[in-house]
């Protein structure tokens, strides 16, 4: 049986959990074979030739299928040595961001997305030049693809990548500027997730807030709607672009509940620090969230009457997060414990923690 026939057989196996479980002892051999093909191909052919090479494409498809399972993804990581990992990622990254045909490159990026679901591969990416190379390639594009955005999202599970993005800021601004324009929900969800992950870097809140007004403006725009009842005086406190969409009656609130929840979770993370809270107040975020809360509560009532329990619980989660942000914004700074840099640093005894969790559960599950 030739190499191509072997790969076709492996491809069939890679998509069938039952066969994979039976062949667990042979997987290390398969993984060494597959990574070897990708590593060696880089030196034998140009990216444009690889894009039409059946053996190379079959190898990518096999790896994509195997690495869709977290346990096999980890097994792949463990069964290849450090040099093979570096060579594998070098070859894969080089091909995925080359001038080869788009559909073939997308196979490479799909594999990168699957790999970076686990922290082991993310750490290799971020401790070597791979992450920065990928970041520069993607942020240089006017319209990054959904796969590319998912790859950046996965990489922001690393604090090193998050800090780099917050320091550099250009990429974050680029992604968020696309938030209100992109038609597909998956891409918007990836962008919202990228910002949410970056908002966990509390030492970067000052840079996100005070140095780059455009970043938070882009986050706020999808939370606005032309039906919002904000007085002229209160509108004067809003960022220019937000005020403009209200005046032009072009404001349209994000429709997807997952994207709205993720954006609001980002704002809640910013509320952990004084820098974050102060800036959100200065941008008039309270007025936007007040109106959003009103509209989302109306939606909650409709879902309650419809009996759609899962949707109702998700809707209540959004309402709950909005209320948490508003509570943080209306609380005066002098009421907070002195000397605390982050609200997450405030210790909670087990009883208080249990009460808070119960209060949230009661709210989400109330009849």
Coordinates of N, CA and C in Angstrom, one line a residue, residues 48-54:
X48 N 2.6 26.9 -2.9 CA 1.6 26.7 -4.0 C 1.5 25.3 -4.5
X49 N 2.7 24.6 -4.5 CA 2.6 23.2 -4.9 C 2.0 22.3 -3.8
X50 N 2.3 22.6 -2.6 CA 1.7 21.9 -1.5 C 0.2 22.0 -1.5
X51 N -0.3 23.1 -1.9 CA -1.7 23.3 -1.9 C -2.5 22.4 -2.9
X52 N -1.8 21.8 -3.8 CA -2.4 20.8 -4.7 C -1.8 19.4 -4.5
X53 N -1.0 19.2 -3.5 CA -0.4 17.9 -3.3 C -1.4 17.0 -2.4
X54 N -1.8 15.9 -3.0 CA -2.8 15.1 -2.3 C -2.3 14.6 -1.0

